[in-house]
Amino acid sequence: MAVLTYRDALNEALREEMQRDGDVYLMGEEVAEYNGAYKVSRGLLEEFGPMRVVDTPIAELGFAGIGVGSAMTGLRPVIEMMTWNFALLAIDQIVNVAAKIRYMSGGQIGCPIVFRGPGGAALQLGAQHSQAFESWYAHIPGLKVVMPATPADAKGLLKSAIRDNDPVVFIEGEMLYNLKGDVPEGEHLVPIGVADVKRAGQDVTIVCHSKTVAPALNAAKALSEEGIDAEVLDLRTIRPLDEEAILRSVAKTHRVVVAEEGWYFAGVGAQIVDLVQREAFDDLDAPVLRVHQADVPMPYNKYLEKAAKADATKIAAAVRRVCYKD
Amino acid sequence: MAVSTSNAPKARRRGTDAPYADQYQDWLRMMLLIRRFEERAGEAYSIGQIGGFCHLYIGQEAVAVGLISALRSDDYVISAYREHGQALARGMTSRSIMAELYGKATGCSGGKGGSMHLFDLEKGFMGGHGIVGGQIPLGAGFAWAAKYRKTEQVSLTFFGEAAANIGAFHEALNIAGLWKLPAIFVIENNGYGMGTAVKRSAAITDLHLRAASYGMPGVEVDGQDIVAVREAAETAYARARAGEGPTLLDIRTFRYVGHSMSDAASGTYRSKEELDASRQRDPIALLEARMRDAGLLDDAGLAELEASVAAEVADAATFAEESPEPDASALFTDVLAPHGEDT
Ligand SMILES: Cc1ncc(C[n+]2csc(CCOP(=O)(O)OP(=O)(O)O)c2C)c(N)n1
């Protein structure tokens, strides 16, 4: 094991997959000469050259489409979106083509592509640069949506995503890049579609993913001092959703809080609530609560921004409520 | 990047009879204000008084001042995230802008917008926008509205040369050309989009040539010479107001600073030599020289201007520091129109 940052774990996954398979290439704005806007691709140009680490103009729709077209011929592109806010310009290619080409062609043509980059809010970047869009992509049949919360998962899931034969929307946490953790060296694959218990507990399940995993763990720690033993279930993949893992945990704890970075309405949490009430109604001892971003565009002011974000305090408060302890 | 100035318009005849001589003083003050304001913003950012992203405009002052000084008060201006200078040139107060950078309730967007999202409807300043090129169709939209209402207003849209590679640029310019909209599209060509030089992002680096595809004139302008900018502006506005349609201006300029505060001015994607060379044609120094030649400026006059600008910037910073944070309830306001409000 080596201790790596989330950023370097992603870099290692890219490097190993590019070494393994000559069809894998990386393309996007500033990925090559600049080493990546968030430095995820540092050193790759030097190692693989400009045909495999490709700088593009600012033209998200264009280069996403070029990636999709090349994937339709069997190449395995990794398309870096500088952030997912800007991928909105490319959403036509992602949703109208990548997600549907296999279906529309009756299975003749696949699209083994990964769209990756940072999602969600950082600090005080304002409304157009602070958005969590996972529920948008998860809504679309034909796409897989993957969101690692730790360096080890980042490496293992990115490697799996690159090897996957379908389009994968791989959303990194903009605030997670400097997070450090143990990462297995070499061949470390985390399967897509498998959730992970990041902390085992008896009293309540906190279902979370990506940037809400760390605050959920912090909340669980604080709650343990109050005598509440919370289980923290990291989804890791939003679609396909690991429904069994969720139901297994609910059968054990009987109480659920869903914590996500995105907005409430039609958010990922709504999907979890649907599943739990449908499949585990009799297991529940309390209504399922959701913690999420305030239902407003993200404000720039730092105090308003803090008030808008999901955090450990809000998660702990929701847990107390489902435990009828407040 | 090769900034060619060879085919830029020649400097005008000098002397007090020069057509804009009576405006030189105002222009110089505004350019100085923009520069000192930006320097102050940079300092405030470095000590955490300003958060998020902060993109400075230092080196490009003549573009905003030359273009905006020729506008009518009811015309529209829209820009990207590097818009502090345009907002000042448009007459928004230093206080309201600085307070917005600080995220305060007294800021022009109530603290909700920040550096990238300055707005002032009264001044026709339709915002700073954070998605590259996203403002270009909006600028065409203001022009469409002006044509619709037959007001002879023009719409001025600022964007960087890298933004000209976005699909929205093509779609908006094609429609504007087709419908002869009173829109002026301004490429502030500082040679770099983040770390990417023009020649690495555009198939044709003479971006004004693209205008030919959209049925409008494309004009290359020396952006360090405010008189050249102003002349290009007047020609374009006259055309637009006469119903002859849009103009694409490719204004060659320099950004002395990094793309944003996290990015070094030189050393990575551009050399120190290139940066130093660009500073040889500083837009403020060029106007100063023009004014001295014409006997319109001396050391005392310049010192007076500097002092007045310094006082204004200091006042803005104090105002921003002392202003209140938005009330917590502001988090939930402004999402939708107030209930029951008539349009
Ligand atoms: C659609 C989109 N893609 C990427 C970005 C990230 N980004 C912000 S500014 C920028 C460079 C833009 O350069 P240019 O248009 O030349 O303007 P300048 O910064 O030089 O003023 C990039 C890539 C963005 N904000 N929006």
Short mmCIF file of N, CA, C and O in Angstrom, two decimals, chain A residues 134-135 137-148 157 160-161 164-170 190-196 207-209 233-246 268 271-272 275:
data_model
loop_
_atom_site.label_atom_id
_atom_site.label_comp_id
_atom_site.label_asym_id
_atom_site.label_seq_id
_atom_site.Cartn_x
_atom_site.Cartn_y
_atom_site.Cartn_z
N GLU A 134 -25.05 14.57 -10.55
CA GLU A 134 -25.12 13.11 -10.71
C GLU A 134 -26.53 12.61 -11.00
O GLU A 134 -26.71 11.65 -11.75
N SER A 135 -27.53 13.27 -10.41
CA SER A 135 -28.88 12.75 -10.64
C SER A 135 -29.31 12.95 -12.10
O SER A 135 -30.10 12.19 -12.64
N TYR A 137 -27.39 12.56 -14.80
CA TYR A 137 -26.85 11.47 -15.61
C TYR A 137 -27.45 10.14 -15.18
O TYR A 137 -27.70 9.26 -16.01
N ALA A 138 -27.67 9.99 -13.87
CA ALA A 138 -28.23 8.73 -13.39
C ALA A 138 -29.64 8.52 -13.92
O ALA A 138 -30.13 7.39 -13.99
N HIS A 139 -30.27 9.58 -14.33
CA HIS A 139 -31.63 9.50 -14.88
C HIS A 139 -31.65 8.79 -16.23
O HIS A 139 -32.70 8.31 -16.66
N ILE A 140 -30.51 8.72 -16.89
CA ILE A 140 -30.47 8.29 -18.28
C ILE A 140 -30.10 6.81 -18.41
O ILE A 140 -28.99 6.41 -18.07
N PRO A 141 -31.03 5.97 -18.93
CA PRO A 141 -30.64 4.58 -19.19
C PRO A 141 -29.53 4.54 -20.25
O PRO A 141 -29.57 5.29 -21.21
N GLY A 142 -28.57 3.70 -20.01
CA GLY A 142 -27.45 3.60 -20.95
C GLY A 142 -26.17 4.22 -20.40
O GLY A 142 -25.11 4.01 -20.96
N LEU A 143 -26.30 4.99 -19.32
CA LEU A 143 -25.10 5.54 -18.69
C LEU A 143 -24.85 4.88 -17.35
O LEU A 143 -25.80 4.54 -16.63
N LYS A 144 -23.59 4.72 -17.00
CA LYS A 144 -23.22 4.33 -15.65
C LYS A 144 -22.66 5.57 -14.96
O LYS A 144 -21.98 6.37 -15.60
N VAL A 145 -22.95 5.71 -13.68
CA VAL A 145 -22.51 6.91 -12.96
C VAL A 145 -21.73 6.48 -11.72
O VAL A 145 -22.26 5.82 -10.83
N VAL A 146 -20.47 6.87 -11.70
CA VAL A 146 -19.55 6.40 -10.68
C VAL A 146 -18.97 7.60 -9.93
O VAL A 146 -18.59 8.59 -10.55
N MET A 147 -18.92 7.50 -8.59
CA MET A 147 -18.45 8.64 -7.79
C MET A 147 -17.63 8.20 -6.58
O MET A 147 -18.16 8.03 -5.49
N PRO A 148 -16.32 8.06 -6.76
CA PRO A 148 -15.49 7.59 -5.64
C PRO A 148 -15.32 8.66 -4.55
O PRO A 148 -15.25 9.85 -4.85
N LEU A 157 -11.97 2.29 -9.12
CA LEU A 157 -13.15 2.52 -9.93
C LEU A 157 -12.80 3.12 -11.30
O LEU A 157 -13.43 2.80 -12.31
N SER A 160 -11.71 0.32 -13.50
CA SER A 160 -12.87 -0.45 -13.96
C SER A 160 -13.67 0.31 -15.00
O SER A 160 -14.18 -0.26 -15.97
N ALA A 161 -13.78 1.61 -14.80
CA ALA A 161 -14.55 2.43 -15.74
C ALA A 161 -13.92 2.41 -17.13
O ALA A 161 -14.60 2.30 -18.15
N ASP A 164 -14.65 -0.75 -18.82
CA ASP A 164 -16.07 -1.01 -19.03
C ASP A 164 -16.42 -0.79 -20.50
O ASP A 164 -15.89 0.11 -21.15
N ASN A 165 -17.33 -1.60 -21.02
CA ASN A 165 -17.69 -1.47 -22.43
C ASN A 165 -18.82 -0.49 -22.68
O ASN A 165 -19.28 -0.36 -23.82
N ASP A 166 -19.26 0.20 -21.65
CA ASP A 166 -20.33 1.18 -21.80
C ASP A 166 -19.85 2.56 -21.36
O ASP A 166 -18.85 2.68 -20.67
N PRO A 167 -20.59 3.59 -21.74
CA PRO A 167 -20.20 4.94 -21.32
C PRO A 167 -20.34 5.11 -19.81
O PRO A 167 -21.37 4.76 -19.24
N VAL A 168 -19.30 5.63 -19.21
CA VAL A 168 -19.30 5.85 -17.76
C VAL A 168 -19.11 7.33 -17.48
O VAL A 168 -18.18 7.96 -17.98
N VAL A 169 -20.01 7.86 -16.69
CA VAL A 169 -19.88 9.23 -16.19
C VAL A 169 -19.19 9.12 -14.84
O VAL A 169 -19.74 8.55 -13.90
N PHE A 170 -17.98 9.61 -14.77
CA PHE A 170 -17.13 9.41 -13.60
C PHE A 170 -16.92 10.77 -12.94
O PHE A 170 -16.18 11.61 -13.44
N VAL A 190 -11.94 -1.90 -8.44
CA VAL A 190 -13.15 -1.88 -7.62
C VAL A 190 -14.31 -2.03 -8.60
O VAL A 190 -14.43 -1.24 -9.53
N PRO A 191 -15.13 -3.04 -8.43
CA PRO A 191 -16.20 -3.25 -9.41
C PRO A 191 -17.23 -2.12 -9.40
O PRO A 191 -17.57 -1.59 -8.34
N ILE A 192 -17.71 -1.78 -10.58
CA ILE A 192 -18.78 -0.79 -10.69
C ILE A 192 -20.08 -1.43 -10.20
O ILE A 192 -20.35 -2.59 -10.51
N GLY A 193 -20.85 -0.69 -9.41
CA GLY A 193 -22.14 -1.21 -8.97
C GLY A 193 -22.12 -1.87 -7.60
O GLY A 193 -23.10 -2.49 -7.20
N VAL A 194 -21.02 -1.71 -6.87
CA VAL A 194 -20.94 -2.33 -5.54
C VAL A 194 -20.68 -1.25 -4.49
O VAL A 194 -19.66 -0.56 -4.53
N ALA A 195 -21.62 -1.12 -3.56
CA ALA A 195 -21.47 -0.15 -2.49
C ALA A 195 -20.51 -0.67 -1.42
O ALA A 195 -20.14 -1.84 -1.44
N ASP A 196 -20.12 0.20 -0.51
CA ASP A 196 -19.12 -0.18 0.47
C ASP A 196 -19.50 0.34 1.85
O ASP A 196 -19.84 1.51 2.01
N VAL A 207 -26.80 6.65 4.22
CA VAL A 207 -26.45 6.35 2.83
C VAL A 207 -25.85 7.62 2.23
O VAL A 207 -26.46 8.69 2.28
N CYS A 208 -24.64 7.51 1.69
CA CYS A 208 -23.95 8.71 1.20
C CYS A 208 -23.11 8.34 -0.01
O CYS A 208 -23.00 7.18 -0.37
N HIS A 209 -22.52 9.34 -0.63
CA HIS A 209 -21.58 9.08 -1.71
C HIS A 209 -20.71 10.30 -1.92
O HIS A 209 -21.07 11.42 -1.55
N LEU A 233 -22.83 3.90 4.71
CA LEU A 233 -22.81 3.12 3.46
C LEU A 233 -22.49 4.05 2.29
O LEU A 233 -23.28 4.93 1.95
N ASP A 234 -21.34 3.84 1.70
CA ASP A 234 -20.90 4.66 0.56
C ASP A 234 -21.37 3.97 -0.73
O ASP A 234 -20.93 2.86 -1.04
N LEU A 235 -22.21 4.64 -1.48
CA LEU A 235 -22.76 4.02 -2.69
C LEU A 235 -21.69 3.72 -3.74
O LEU A 235 -21.79 2.75 -4.48
N ARG A 236 -20.73 4.58 -3.85
CA ARG A 236 -19.63 4.48 -4.84
C ARG A 236 -20.12 4.54 -6.29
O ARG A 236 -19.51 5.19 -7.13
N THR A 237 -21.16 3.82 -6.61
CA THR A 237 -21.76 3.88 -7.93
C THR A 237 -23.22 4.29 -7.76
O THR A 237 -23.94 3.69 -6.96
N ILE A 238 -23.64 5.33 -8.49
CA ILE A 238 -25.04 5.77 -8.39
C ILE A 238 -25.91 4.91 -9.30
O ILE A 238 -27.02 4.56 -8.97
N ARG A 239 -25.37 4.61 -10.47
CA ARG A 239 -26.11 3.72 -11.37
C ARG A 239 -25.12 2.81 -12.06
O ARG A 239 -24.20 3.34 -12.68
N PRO A 240 -25.21 1.49 -12.03
CA PRO A 240 -26.26 0.76 -11.34
C PRO A 240 -26.15 0.91 -9.82
O PRO A 240 -25.05 0.90 -9.27
N LEU A 241 -27.29 1.03 -9.17
CA LEU A 241 -27.36 1.23 -7.73
C LEU A 241 -27.29 -0.12 -7.02
O LEU A 241 -27.97 -1.07 -7.43
N ASP A 242 -26.49 -0.21 -6.00
CA ASP A 242 -26.36 -1.45 -5.24
C ASP A 242 -27.54 -1.55 -4.26
O ASP A 242 -27.40 -1.28 -3.07
N GLU A 243 -28.68 -1.96 -4.78
CA GLU A 243 -29.89 -1.98 -3.97
C GLU A 243 -29.78 -2.99 -2.83
O GLU A 243 -30.24 -2.73 -1.72
N GLU A 244 -29.13 -4.10 -3.13
CA GLU A 244 -29.02 -5.14 -2.09
C GLU A 244 -28.27 -4.63 -0.87
O GLU A 244 -28.65 -4.92 0.28
N ALA A 245 -27.20 -3.90 -1.11
CA ALA A 245 -26.41 -3.40 0.02
C ALA A 245 -27.24 -2.46 0.88
O ALA A 245 -27.15 -2.47 2.11
N ILE A 246 -28.05 -1.64 0.22
CA ILE A 246 -28.89 -0.71 0.98
C ILE A 246 -29.91 -1.49 1.81
O ILE A 246 -30.07 -1.26 3.01
N VAL A 268 -30.69 12.16 -6.08
CA VAL A 268 -30.34 10.75 -5.88
C VAL A 268 -31.07 10.20 -4.66
O VAL A 268 -31.56 9.06 -4.66
N GLN A 271 -34.37 8.52 -5.08
CA GLN A 271 -34.32 7.15 -5.59
C GLN A 271 -34.14 6.15 -4.44
O GLN A 271 -34.73 5.06 -4.42
N ILE A 272 -33.32 6.53 -3.46
CA ILE A 272 -33.07 5.64 -2.32
C ILE A 272 -34.36 5.50 -1.50
O ILE A 272 -34.74 4.41 -1.07
N LEU A 275 -36.75 3.20 -3.14
CA LEU A 275 -36.35 1.79 -2.97
C LEU A 275 -36.71 1.30 -1.57
O LEU A 275 -37.32 0.23 -1.40
#
